[in-house]
Coordinates of C-alpha atoms and ligand atoms in Angstrom, one line a residue:
X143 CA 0.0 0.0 0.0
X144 CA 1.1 3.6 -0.8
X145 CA 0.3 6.5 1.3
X146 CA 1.3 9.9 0.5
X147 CA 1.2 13.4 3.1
X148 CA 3.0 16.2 2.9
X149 CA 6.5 15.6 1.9
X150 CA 6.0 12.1 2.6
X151 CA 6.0 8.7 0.3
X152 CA 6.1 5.5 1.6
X153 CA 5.1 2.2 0.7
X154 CA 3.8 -0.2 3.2
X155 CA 3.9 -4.0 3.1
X156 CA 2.0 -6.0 5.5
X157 CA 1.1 -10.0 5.8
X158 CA -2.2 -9.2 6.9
X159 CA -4.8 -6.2 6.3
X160 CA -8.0 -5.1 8.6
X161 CA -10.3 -2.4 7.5
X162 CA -11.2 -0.6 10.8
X163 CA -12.2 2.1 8.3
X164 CA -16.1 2.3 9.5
X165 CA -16.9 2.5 5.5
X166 CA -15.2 -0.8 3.9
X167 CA -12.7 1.8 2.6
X168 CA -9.6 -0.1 2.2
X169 CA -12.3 -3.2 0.9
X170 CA -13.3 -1.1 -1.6
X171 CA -9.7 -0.1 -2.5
X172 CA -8.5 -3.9 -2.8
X173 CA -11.6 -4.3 -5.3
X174 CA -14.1 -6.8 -3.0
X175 CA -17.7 -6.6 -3.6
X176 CA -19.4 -4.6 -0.8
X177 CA -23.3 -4.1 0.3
X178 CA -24.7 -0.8 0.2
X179 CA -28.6 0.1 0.3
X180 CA -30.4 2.8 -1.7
X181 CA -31.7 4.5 1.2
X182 CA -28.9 4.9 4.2
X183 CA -29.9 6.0 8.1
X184 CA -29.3 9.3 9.0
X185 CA -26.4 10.5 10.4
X186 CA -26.3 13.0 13.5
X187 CA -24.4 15.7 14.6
X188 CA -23.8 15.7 18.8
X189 CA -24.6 18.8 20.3
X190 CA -25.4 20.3 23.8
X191 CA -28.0 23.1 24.2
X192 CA -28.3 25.1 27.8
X193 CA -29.8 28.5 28.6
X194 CA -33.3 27.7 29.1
X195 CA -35.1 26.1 32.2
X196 CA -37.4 23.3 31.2
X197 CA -39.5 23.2 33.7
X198 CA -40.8 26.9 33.2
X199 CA -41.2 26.9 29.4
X200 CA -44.8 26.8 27.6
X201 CA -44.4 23.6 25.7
X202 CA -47.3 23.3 23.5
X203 CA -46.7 27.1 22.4
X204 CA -43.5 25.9 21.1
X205 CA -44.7 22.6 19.4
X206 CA -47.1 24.9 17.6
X207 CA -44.6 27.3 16.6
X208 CA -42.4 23.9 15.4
X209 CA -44.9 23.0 13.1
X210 CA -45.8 26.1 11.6
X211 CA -41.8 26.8 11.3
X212 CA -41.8 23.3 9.3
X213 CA -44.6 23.8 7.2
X214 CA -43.0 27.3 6.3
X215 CA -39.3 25.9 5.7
X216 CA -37.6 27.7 8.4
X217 CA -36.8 24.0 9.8
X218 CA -36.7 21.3 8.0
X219 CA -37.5 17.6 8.9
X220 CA -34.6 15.9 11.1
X221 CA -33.8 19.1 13.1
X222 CA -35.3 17.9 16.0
X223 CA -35.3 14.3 14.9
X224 CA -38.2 12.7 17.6
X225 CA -39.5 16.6 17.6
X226 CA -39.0 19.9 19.6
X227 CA -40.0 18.7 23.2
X228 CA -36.9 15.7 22.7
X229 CA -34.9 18.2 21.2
X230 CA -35.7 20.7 24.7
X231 CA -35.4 17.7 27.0
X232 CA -31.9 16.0 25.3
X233 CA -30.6 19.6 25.3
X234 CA -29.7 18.3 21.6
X235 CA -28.0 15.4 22.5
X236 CA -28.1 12.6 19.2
X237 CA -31.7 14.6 18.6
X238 CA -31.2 16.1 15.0
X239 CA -31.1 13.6 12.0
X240 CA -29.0 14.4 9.0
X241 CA -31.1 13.0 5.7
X242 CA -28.3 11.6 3.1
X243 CA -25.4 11.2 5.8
X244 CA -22.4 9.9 4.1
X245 CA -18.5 9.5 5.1
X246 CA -17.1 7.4 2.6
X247 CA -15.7 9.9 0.5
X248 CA -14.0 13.4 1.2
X249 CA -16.7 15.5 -0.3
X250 CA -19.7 13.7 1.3
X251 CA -18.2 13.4 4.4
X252 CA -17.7 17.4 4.4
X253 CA -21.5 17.8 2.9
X254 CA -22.8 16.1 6.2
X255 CA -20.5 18.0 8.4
X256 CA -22.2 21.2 6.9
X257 CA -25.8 19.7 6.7
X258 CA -25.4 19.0 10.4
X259 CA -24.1 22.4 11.2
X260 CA -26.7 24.0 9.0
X261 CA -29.3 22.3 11.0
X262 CA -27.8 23.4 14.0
X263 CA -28.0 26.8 13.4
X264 CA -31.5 26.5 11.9
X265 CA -33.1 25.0 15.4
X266 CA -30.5 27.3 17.6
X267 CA -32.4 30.3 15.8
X268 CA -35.7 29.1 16.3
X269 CA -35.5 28.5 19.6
X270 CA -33.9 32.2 20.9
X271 CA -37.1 33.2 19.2
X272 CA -39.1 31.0 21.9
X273 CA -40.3 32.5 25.1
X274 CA -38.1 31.2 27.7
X275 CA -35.4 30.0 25.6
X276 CA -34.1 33.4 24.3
X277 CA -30.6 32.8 25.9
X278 CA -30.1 29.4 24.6
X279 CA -26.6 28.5 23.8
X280 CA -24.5 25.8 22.0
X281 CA -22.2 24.6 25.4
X282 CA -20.6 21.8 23.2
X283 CA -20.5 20.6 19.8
X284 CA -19.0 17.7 18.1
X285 CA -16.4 18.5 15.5
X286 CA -18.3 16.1 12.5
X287 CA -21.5 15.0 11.9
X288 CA -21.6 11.5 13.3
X289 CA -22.5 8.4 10.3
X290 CA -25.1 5.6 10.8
X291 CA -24.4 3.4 7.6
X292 CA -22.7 3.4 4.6
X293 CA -21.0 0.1 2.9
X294 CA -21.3 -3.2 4.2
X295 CA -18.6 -6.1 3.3
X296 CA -19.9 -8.9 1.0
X297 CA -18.7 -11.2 3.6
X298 CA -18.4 -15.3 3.5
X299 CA -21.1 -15.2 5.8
X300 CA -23.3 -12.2 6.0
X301 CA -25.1 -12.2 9.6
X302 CA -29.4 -12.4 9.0
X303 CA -31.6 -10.1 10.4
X304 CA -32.8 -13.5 12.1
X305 CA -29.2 -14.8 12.9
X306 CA -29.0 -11.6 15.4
X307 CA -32.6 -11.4 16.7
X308 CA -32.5 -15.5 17.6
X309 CA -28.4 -15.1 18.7
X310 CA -27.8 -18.4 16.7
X311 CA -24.3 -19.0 18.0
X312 CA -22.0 -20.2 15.0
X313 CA -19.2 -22.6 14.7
X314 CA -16.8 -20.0 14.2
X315 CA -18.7 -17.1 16.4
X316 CA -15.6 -14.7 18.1
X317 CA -17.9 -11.9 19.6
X318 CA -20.2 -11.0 20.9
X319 CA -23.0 -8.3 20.7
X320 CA -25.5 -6.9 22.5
X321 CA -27.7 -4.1 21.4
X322 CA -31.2 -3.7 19.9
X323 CA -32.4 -3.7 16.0
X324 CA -31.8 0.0 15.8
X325 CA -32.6 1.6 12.5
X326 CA -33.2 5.5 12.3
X327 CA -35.3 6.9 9.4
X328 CA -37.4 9.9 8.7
X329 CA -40.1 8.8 11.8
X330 CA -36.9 8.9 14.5
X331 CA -36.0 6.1 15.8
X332 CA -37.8 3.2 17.9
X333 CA -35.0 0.6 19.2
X334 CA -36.5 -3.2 19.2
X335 CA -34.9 -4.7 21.9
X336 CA -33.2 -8.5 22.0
X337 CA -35.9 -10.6 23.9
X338 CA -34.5 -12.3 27.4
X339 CA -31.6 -14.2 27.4
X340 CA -30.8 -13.4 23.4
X341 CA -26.9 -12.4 23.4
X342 CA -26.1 -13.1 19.4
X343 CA -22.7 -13.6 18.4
X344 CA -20.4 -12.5 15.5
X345 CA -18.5 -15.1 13.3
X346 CA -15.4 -14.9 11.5
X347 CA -16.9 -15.8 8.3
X348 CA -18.6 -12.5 8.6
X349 CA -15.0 -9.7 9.0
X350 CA -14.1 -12.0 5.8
X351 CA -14.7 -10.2 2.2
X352 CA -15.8 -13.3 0.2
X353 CA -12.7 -14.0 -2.7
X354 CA -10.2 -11.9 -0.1
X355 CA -7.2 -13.9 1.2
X356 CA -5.0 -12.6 4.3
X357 CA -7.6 -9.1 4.7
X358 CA -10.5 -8.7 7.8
X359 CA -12.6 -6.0 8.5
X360 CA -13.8 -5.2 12.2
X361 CA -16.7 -2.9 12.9
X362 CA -19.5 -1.6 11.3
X363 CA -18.5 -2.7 7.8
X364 CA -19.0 -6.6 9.0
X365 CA -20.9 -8.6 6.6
X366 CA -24.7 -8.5 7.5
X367 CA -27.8 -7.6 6.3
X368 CA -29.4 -4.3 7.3
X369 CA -31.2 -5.0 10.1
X370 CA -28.2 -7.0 11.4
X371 CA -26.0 -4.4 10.8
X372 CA -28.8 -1.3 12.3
X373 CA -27.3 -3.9 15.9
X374 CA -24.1 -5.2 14.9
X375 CA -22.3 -1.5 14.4
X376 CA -22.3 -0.1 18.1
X377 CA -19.4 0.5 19.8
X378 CA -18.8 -2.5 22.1
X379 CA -19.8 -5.1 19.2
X380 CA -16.6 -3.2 17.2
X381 CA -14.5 -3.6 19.7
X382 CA -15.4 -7.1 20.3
X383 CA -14.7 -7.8 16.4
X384 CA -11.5 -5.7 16.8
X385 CA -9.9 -7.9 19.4
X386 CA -10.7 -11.3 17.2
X387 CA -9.7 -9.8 14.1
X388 CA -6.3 -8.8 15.6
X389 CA -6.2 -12.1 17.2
X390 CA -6.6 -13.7 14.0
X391 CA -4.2 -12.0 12.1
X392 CA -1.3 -11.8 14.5
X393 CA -1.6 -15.8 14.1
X394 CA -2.1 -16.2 11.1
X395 CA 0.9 -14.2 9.8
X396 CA 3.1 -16.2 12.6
X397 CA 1.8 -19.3 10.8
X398 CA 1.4 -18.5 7.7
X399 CA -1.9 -19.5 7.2
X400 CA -5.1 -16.9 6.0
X401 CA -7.1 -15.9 9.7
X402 CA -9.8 -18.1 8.2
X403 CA -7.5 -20.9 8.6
X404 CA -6.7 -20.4 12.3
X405 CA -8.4 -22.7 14.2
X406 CA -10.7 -21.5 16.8
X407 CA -9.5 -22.3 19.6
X408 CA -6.5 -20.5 19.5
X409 CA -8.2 -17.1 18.9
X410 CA -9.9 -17.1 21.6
X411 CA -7.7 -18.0 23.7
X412 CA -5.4 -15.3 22.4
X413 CA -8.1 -13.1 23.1
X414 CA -9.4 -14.2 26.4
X415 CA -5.5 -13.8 27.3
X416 CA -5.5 -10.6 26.8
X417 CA -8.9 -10.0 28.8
X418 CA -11.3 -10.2 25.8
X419 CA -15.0 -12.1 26.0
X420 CA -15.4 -14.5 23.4
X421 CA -18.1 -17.0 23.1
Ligands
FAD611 C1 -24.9 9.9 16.2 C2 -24.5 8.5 16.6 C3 -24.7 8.0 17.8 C4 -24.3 6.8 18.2 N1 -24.6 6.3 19.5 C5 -24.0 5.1 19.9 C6 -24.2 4.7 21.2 O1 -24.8 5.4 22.0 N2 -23.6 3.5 21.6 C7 -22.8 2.8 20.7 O2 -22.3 1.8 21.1 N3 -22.7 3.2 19.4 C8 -23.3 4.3 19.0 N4 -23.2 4.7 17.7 C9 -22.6 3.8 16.7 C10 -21.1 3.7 16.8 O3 -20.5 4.9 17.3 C11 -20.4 3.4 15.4 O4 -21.2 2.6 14.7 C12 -19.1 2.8 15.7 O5 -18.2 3.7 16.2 C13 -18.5 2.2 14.5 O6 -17.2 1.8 14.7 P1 -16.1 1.5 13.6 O7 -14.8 1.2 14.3 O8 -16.7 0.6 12.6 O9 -16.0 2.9 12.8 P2 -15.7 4.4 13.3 O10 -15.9 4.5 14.8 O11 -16.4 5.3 12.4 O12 -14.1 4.4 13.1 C14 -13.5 4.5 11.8 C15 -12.3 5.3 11.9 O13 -11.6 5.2 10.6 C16 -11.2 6.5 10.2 N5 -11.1 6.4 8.7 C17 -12.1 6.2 7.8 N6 -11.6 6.2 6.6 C18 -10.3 6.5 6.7 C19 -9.2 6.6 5.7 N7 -9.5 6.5 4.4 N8 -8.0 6.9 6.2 C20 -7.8 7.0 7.5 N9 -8.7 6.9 8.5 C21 -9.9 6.6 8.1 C22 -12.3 7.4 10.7 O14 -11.8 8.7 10.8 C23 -12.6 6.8 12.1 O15 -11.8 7.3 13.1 C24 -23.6 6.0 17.3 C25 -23.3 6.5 16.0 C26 -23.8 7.7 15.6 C27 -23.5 8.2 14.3

């Protein structure tokens, strides 16, 4: 691989490759198929509001004005993504949904920065027009719009919406995850939680691009289909692919051998040793 910054040119050879990228990047770059679906989630950009008292403000005045500063374009759908009253009691925390959120390539990446700043600035002006919320103020702001879903890997095995919800636990499973089919879309967002004693695992099959020798990917990129992956992309479930996949290829370039080829056993208890869960 060649990478290139400023004044900088180096070449870089490894024996094994995993795409940690979010967005199948470096998949995409070695030429392996990858998922993608017409219609993505929306992304958010993280925000804290403060100035205003809750308790004291006239809430159905301001859900009126809401929707008549909807219907009249000065907001637009997905700045108050479960509507204003979340919006007031989140203080903007992940409340604002950014339509067409994309981070796979330079330009849409900075496109949804701006959309979600945009936005931003379109609810912080509404609501110093509110009574009771004229001193609103942004107290912190991420510094980019955060992104739901993008490409997928065309795995060997792609984890099944019914896979997850059943937590079918695979020959080969290496993590675990644990969070509920979560897919946001123009409505907001209603999580559907695992039922009781469901914990669904991950296989290796799945951080495999199908065709790929020697190359993983770990994260939100796993192969899965979309419902699967709405679960499979939080934050612990990453890291829990993380772990394996550096497990795997750490002995399989020792060995030799592609991480598909190291048996079980030997990643887990690679990963258990250094403190990991593993089914
Ligand atoms: C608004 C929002 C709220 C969320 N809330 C939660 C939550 O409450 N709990 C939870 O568990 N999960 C939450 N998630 C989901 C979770 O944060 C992500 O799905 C998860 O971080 C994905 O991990 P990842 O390692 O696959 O990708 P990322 O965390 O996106 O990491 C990929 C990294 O690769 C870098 N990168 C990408 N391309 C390149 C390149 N070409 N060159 C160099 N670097 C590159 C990126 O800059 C990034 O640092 C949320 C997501 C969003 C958007």
């Amino acid at each position: 691989m060649e990478t290139i910054g400023k004044g900088t040119h180096s070449r870089i050879r490894c024996k094994q490759l995993i795409d940690c990228t979010g967005n199948a990047f470096a998949a995409s770059l070695a030429g392996y198929e990858l998922l993608r679906e017409k219609e993505t989630q929306p992304g958010s950009l993280i925000f804290r509001l403060e100035g205003y008292d809750l308790e004291s403000l006239d809430l159905n005045r301001i859900r009126e004005q809401y929707e008549r500063a909807l219907q009249s374009g000065e907001l637009k759908q997905g700045d108050a993504s479960v509507g204003i009253i979340h919006m007031l009691r989140q203080r903007g925390d992940n409340a604002q949904h950014v339509f067409g959120a994309d981070s796979s390539t330079a330009e849409r990446h900075s496109m949804t920065n701006i959309d979600g700043r945009a936005s931003l600035l379109r609810m912080l002006r509404f609501l110093r027009k509110m009574p009771g919320c004229e001193k609103t103020y942004l107290a912190s702001m991420q510094t980019e719009t955060g992104v739901r879903e993008t490409y997928r890997i065309d795995a060997v095995y792609n984890i099944s919406h019914s896979d997850y919800i059943t937590g079918k636990t695979f020959d080969d499973a290496i993590s675990y995850s644990y969070y509920p089919i979560d897919v946001h879309d123009e409505n907001g967002v209603i999580p559907k939680h695992l039922d009781d004693e469901i914990v669904p695992t991950i296989p290796m099959r799945s951080l495999v691009p199908k065709t790929s020798r020697n190359f993983m990917v770990a994260g939100r990129c796993v192969g899965s289909d979309r419902l699967a992956n709405s679960a499979l992309r939080v934050q612990a479930s990453s890291m829990g692919m993380g772990q394996a996949a550096g497990a795997a290829a750490a002995l399989a370039s020792q060995n030799n051998i592609t991480p598909i080829e190291v048996p079980m056993d030997d990643i887990k208890s690679l990963v258990r040793e250094h403190g990991g869960i593993v089914p």
